[in-house]
PDB file of C-alpha atoms and ligand atoms in Angstrom:
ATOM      1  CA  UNK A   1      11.401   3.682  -9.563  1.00 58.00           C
ATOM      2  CA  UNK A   2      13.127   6.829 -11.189  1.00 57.00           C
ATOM      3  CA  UNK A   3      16.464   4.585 -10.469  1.00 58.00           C
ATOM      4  CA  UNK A   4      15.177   1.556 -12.186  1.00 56.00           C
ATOM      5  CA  UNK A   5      14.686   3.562 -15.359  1.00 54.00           C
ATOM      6  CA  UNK A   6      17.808   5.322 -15.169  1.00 52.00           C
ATOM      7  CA  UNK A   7      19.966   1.793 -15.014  1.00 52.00           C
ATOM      8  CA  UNK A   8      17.825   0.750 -17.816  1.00 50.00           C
ATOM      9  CA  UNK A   9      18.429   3.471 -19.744  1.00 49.00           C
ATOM     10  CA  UNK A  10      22.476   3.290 -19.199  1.00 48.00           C
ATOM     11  CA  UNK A  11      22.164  -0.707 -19.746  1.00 49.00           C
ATOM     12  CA  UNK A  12      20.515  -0.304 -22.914  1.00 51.00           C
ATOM     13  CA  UNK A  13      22.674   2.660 -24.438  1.00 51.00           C
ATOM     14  CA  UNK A  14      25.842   1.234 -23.500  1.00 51.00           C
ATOM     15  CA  UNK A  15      25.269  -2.282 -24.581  1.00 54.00           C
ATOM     16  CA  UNK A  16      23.718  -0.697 -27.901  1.00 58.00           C
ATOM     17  CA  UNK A  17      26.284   0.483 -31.135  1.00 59.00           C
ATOM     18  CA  UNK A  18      26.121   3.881 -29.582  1.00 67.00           C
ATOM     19  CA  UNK A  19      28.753   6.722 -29.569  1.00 76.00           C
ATOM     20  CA  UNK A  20      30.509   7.933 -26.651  1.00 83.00           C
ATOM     21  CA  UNK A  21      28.445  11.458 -27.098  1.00 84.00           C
ATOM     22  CA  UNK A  22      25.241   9.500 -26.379  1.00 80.00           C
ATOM     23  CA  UNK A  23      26.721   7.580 -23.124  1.00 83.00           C
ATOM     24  CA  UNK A  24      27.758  10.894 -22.011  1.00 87.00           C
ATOM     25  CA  UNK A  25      24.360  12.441 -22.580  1.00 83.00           C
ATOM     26  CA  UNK A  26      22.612   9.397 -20.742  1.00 79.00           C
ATOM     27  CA  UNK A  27      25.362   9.979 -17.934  1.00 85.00           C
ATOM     28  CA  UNK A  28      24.145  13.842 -17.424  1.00 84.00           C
ATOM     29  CA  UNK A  29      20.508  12.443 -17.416  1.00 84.00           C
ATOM     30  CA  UNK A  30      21.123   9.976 -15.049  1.00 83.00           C
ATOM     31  CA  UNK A  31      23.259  12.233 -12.948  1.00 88.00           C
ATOM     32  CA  UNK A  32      20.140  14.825 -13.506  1.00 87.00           C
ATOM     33  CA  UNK A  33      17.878  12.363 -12.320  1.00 83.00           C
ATOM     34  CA  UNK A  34      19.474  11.416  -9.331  1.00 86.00           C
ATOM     35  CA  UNK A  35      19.882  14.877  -8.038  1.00 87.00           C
ATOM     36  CA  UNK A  36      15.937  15.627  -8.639  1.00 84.00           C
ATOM     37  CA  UNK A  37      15.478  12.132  -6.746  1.00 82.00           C
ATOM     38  CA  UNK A  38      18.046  13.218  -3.654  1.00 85.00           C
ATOM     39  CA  UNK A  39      15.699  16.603  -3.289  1.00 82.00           C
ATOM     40  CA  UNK A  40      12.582  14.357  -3.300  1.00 78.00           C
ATOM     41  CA  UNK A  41      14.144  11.832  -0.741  1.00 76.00           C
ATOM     42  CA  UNK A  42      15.344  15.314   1.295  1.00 75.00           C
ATOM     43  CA  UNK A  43      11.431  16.640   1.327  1.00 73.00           C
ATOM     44  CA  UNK A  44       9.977  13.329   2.375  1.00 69.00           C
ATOM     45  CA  UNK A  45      12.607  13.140   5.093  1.00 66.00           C
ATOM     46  CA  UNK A  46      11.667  16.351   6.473  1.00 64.00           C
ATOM     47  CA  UNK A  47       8.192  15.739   6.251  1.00 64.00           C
ATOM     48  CA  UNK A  48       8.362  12.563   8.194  1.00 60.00           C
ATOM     49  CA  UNK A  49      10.469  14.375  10.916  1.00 58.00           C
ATOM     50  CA  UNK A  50       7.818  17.156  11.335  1.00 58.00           C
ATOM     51  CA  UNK A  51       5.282  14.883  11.886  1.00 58.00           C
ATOM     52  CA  UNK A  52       7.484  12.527  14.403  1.00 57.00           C
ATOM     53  CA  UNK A  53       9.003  15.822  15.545  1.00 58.00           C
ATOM     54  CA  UNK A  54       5.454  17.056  16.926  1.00 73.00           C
ATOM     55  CA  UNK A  55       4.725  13.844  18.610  1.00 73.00           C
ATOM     56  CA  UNK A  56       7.765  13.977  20.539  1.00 89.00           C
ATOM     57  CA  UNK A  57       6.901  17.411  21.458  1.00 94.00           C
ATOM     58  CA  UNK A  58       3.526  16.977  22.731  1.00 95.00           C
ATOM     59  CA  UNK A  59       5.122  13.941  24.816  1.00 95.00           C
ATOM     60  CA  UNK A  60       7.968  16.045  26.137  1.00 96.00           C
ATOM     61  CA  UNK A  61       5.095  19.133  27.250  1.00 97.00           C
ATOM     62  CA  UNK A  62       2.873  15.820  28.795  1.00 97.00           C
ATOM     63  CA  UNK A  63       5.600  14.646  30.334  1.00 96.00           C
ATOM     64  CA  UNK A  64       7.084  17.835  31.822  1.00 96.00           C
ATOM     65  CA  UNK A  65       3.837  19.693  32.463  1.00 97.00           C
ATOM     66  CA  UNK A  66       0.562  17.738  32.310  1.00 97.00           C
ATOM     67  CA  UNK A  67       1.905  14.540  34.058  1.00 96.00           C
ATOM     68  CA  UNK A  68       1.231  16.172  37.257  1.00 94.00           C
ATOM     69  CA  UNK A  69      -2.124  15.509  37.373  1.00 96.00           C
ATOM     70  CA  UNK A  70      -3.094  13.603  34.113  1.00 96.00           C
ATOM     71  CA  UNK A  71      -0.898  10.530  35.388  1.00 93.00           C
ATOM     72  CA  UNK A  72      -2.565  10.052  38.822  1.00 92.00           C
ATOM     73  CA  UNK A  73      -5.883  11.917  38.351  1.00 94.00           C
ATOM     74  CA  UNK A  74      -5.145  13.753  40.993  1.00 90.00           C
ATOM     75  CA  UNK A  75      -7.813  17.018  41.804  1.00 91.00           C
ATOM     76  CA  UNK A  76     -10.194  14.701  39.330  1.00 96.00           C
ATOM     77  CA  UNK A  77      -7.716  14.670  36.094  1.00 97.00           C
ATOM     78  CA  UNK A  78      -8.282  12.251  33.091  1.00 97.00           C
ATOM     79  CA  UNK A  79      -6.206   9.624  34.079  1.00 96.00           C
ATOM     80  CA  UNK A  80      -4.278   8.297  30.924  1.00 93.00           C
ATOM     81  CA  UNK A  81      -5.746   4.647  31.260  1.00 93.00           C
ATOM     82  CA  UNK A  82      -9.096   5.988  31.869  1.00 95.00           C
ATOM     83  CA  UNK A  83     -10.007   5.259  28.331  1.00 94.00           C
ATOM     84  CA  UNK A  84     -13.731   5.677  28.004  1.00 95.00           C
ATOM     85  CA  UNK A  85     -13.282   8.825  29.852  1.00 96.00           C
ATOM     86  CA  UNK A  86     -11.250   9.755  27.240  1.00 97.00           C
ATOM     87  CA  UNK A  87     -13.303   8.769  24.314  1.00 96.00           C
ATOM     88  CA  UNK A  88     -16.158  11.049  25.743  1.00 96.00           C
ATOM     89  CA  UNK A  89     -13.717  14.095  25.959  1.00 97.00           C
ATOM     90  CA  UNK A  90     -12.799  13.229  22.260  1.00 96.00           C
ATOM     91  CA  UNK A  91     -16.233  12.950  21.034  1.00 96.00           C
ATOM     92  CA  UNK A  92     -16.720  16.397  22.022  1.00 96.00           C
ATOM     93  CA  UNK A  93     -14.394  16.969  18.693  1.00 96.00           C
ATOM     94  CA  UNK A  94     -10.909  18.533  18.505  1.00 95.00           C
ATOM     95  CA  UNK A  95     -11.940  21.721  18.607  1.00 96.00           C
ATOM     96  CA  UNK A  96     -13.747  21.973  22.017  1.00 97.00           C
ATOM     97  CA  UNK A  97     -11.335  19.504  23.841  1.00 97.00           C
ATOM     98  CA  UNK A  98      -7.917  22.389  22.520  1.00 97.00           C
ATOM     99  CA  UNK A  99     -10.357  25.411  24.153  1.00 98.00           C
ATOM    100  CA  UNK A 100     -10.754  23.511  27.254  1.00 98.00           C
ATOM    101  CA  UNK A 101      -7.418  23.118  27.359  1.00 98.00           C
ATOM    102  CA  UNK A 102      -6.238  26.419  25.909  1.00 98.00           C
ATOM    103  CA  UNK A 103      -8.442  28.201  27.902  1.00 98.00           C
ATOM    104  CA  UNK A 104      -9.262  25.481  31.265  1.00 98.00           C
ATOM    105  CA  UNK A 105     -12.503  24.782  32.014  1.00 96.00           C
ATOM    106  CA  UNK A 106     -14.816  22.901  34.995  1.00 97.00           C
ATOM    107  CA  UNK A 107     -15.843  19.782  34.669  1.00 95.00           C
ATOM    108  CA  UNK A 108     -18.056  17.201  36.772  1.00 94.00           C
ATOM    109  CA  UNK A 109     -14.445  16.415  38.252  1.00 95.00           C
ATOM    110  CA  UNK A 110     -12.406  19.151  38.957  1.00 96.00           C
ATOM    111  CA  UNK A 111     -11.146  22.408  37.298  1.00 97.00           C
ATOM    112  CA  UNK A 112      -8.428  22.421  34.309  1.00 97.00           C
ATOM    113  CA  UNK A 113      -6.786  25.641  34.945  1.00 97.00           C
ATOM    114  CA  UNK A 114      -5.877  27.351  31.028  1.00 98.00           C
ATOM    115  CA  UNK A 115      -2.653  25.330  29.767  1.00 98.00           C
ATOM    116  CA  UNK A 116      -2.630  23.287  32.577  1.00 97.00           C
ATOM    117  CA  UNK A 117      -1.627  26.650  34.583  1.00 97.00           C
ATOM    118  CA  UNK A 118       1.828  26.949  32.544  1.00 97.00           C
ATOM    119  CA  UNK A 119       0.774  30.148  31.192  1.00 97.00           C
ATOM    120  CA  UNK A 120       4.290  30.323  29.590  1.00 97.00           C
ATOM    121  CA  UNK A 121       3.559  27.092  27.124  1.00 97.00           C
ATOM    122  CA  UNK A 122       2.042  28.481  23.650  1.00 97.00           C
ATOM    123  CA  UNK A 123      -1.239  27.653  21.774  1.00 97.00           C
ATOM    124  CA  UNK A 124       0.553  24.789  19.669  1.00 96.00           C
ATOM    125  CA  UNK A 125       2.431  23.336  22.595  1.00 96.00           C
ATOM    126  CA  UNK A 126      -0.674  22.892  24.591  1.00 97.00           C
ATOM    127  CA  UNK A 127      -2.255  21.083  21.301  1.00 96.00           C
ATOM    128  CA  UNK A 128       0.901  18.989  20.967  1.00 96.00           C
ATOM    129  CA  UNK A 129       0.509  17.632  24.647  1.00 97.00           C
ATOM    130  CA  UNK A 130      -3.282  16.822  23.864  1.00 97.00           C
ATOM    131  CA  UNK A 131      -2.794  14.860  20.960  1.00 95.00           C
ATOM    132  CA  UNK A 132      -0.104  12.776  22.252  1.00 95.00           C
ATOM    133  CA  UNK A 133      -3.041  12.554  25.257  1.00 96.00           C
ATOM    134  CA  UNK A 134      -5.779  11.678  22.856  1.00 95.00           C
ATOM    135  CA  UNK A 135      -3.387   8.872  21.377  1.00 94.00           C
ATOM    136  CA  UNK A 136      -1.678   7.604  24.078  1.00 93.00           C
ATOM    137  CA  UNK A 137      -5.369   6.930  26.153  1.00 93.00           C
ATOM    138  CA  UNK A 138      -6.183   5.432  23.018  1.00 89.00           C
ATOM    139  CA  UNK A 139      -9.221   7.588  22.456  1.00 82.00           C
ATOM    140  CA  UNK A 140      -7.795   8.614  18.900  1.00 70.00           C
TER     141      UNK A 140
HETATM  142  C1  HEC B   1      -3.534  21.126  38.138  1.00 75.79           C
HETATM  143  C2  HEC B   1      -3.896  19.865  37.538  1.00 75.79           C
HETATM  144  C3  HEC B   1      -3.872  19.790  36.018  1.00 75.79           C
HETATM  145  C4  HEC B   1      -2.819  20.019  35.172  1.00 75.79           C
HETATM  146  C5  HEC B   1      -1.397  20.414  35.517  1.00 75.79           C
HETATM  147  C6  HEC B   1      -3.315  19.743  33.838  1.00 75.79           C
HETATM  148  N1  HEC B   1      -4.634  19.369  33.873  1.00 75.79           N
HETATM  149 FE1  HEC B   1      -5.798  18.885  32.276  1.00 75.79          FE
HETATM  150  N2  HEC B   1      -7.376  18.540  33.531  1.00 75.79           N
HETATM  151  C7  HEC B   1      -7.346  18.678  34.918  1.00 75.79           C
HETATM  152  C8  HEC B   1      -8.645  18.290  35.443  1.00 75.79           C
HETATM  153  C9  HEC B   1      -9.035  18.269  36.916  1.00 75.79           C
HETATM  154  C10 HEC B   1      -9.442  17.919  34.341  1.00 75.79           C
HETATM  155  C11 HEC B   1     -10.870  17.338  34.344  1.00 75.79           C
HETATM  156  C12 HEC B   1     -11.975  18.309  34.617  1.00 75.79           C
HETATM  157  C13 HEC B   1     -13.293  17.571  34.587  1.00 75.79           C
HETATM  158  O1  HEC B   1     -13.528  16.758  33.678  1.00 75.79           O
HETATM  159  O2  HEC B   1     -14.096  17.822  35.483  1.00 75.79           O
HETATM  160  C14 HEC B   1      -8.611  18.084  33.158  1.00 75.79           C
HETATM  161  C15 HEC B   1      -9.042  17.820  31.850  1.00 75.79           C
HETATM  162  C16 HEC B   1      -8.251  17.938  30.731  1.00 75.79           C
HETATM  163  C17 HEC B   1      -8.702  17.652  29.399  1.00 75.79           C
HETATM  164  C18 HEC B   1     -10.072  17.176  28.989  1.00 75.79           C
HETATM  165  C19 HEC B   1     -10.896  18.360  28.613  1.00 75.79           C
HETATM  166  C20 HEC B   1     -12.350  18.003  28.348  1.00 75.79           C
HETATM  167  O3  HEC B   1     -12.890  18.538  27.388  1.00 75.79           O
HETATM  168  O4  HEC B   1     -12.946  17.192  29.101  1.00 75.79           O
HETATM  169  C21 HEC B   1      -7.638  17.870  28.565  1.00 75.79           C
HETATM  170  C22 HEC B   1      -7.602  17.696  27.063  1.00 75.79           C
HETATM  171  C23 HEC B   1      -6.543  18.319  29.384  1.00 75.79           C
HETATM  172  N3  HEC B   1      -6.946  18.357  30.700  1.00 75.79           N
HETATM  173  C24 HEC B   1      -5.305  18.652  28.890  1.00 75.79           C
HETATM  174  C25 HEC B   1      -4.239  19.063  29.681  1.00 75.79           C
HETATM  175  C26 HEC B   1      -2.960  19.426  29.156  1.00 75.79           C
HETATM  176  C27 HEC B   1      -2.584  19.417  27.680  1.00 75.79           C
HETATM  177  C28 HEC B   1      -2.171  19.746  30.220  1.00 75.79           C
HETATM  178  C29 HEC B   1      -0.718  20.207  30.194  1.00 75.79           C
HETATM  179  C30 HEC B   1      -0.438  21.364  29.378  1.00 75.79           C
HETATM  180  C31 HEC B   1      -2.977  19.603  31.422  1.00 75.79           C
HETATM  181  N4  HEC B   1      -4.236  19.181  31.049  1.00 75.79           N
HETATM  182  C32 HEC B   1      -2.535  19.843  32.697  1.00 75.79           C
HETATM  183  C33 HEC B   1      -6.271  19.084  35.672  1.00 75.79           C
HETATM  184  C34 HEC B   1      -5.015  19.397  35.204  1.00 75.79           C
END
């Protein structure tokens, strides 16, 4: 958008009975412009790679930590594809299914030991893992 109106702008000044002081000016404007818009594009890049960033992360925690017993339901686990399973564990809302996890808790199943036992892995690495877990079972 903000490079639409810039080419219009130097279309209509140079095409116009203008002096070379105003082409100049519209050329600092439009360089002006395009270094505000490069910042912008910079931020929204960033942005997007923070979001896709944590998704990766909560994939590579599953994957290297969880896995274990999540993937075969071994010792009673939420198996991935059990998906109305999960849908009951999500409709407990975020917030209690993070403490279970955070913390471990005993089910009808089995036990979740806190962080899946990887005492090591921090608060926002074991809520990483669980939202890729809540996605990828399709309960969110
Ligand atoms: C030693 C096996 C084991 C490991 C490793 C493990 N879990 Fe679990 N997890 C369980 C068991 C068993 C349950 C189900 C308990 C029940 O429902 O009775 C469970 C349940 C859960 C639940 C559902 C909680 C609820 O409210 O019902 C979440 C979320 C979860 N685990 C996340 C994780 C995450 C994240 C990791 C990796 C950091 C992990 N688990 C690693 C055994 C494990």
């Amino acid at each position: 958008m903000v490079g639409v109106v810039v080419v219009i702008a130097i279309i209509s000044v140079s095409c116009g009975e203008t002096g070379n002081k105003a082409k100049e000016a519209t050329k600092n404007a439009a360089e002006k412009v395009e270094k505000k818009a490069e910042a912008v594009k910079e931020k929204a890049e960033a942005a997007v790679k923070a979001v896709l960033g944590n998704a990766d992360h909560g994939k590579e925690i599953y994957d290297n930590k969880c896995m274990a017993c999540h993937m075969t339901g071994v010792t009673g686990a939420p198996k991935m594809d059990e998906k109305e399973r999960w849908a009951k564990i999500a409709s407990q809302g975020l917030d209690v299914v993070y403490s279970h996890a955070l913390k471990g808790f005993t089910g009808k199943q089995g036990n979740m030991p806190p962080k899946g036992g990887f005492s090591d892995l921090s608060d926002s690495d074991v809520k990483d893992a669980v939202t890729y877990m809540l996605k990828t079972s399709g309960a969110k």
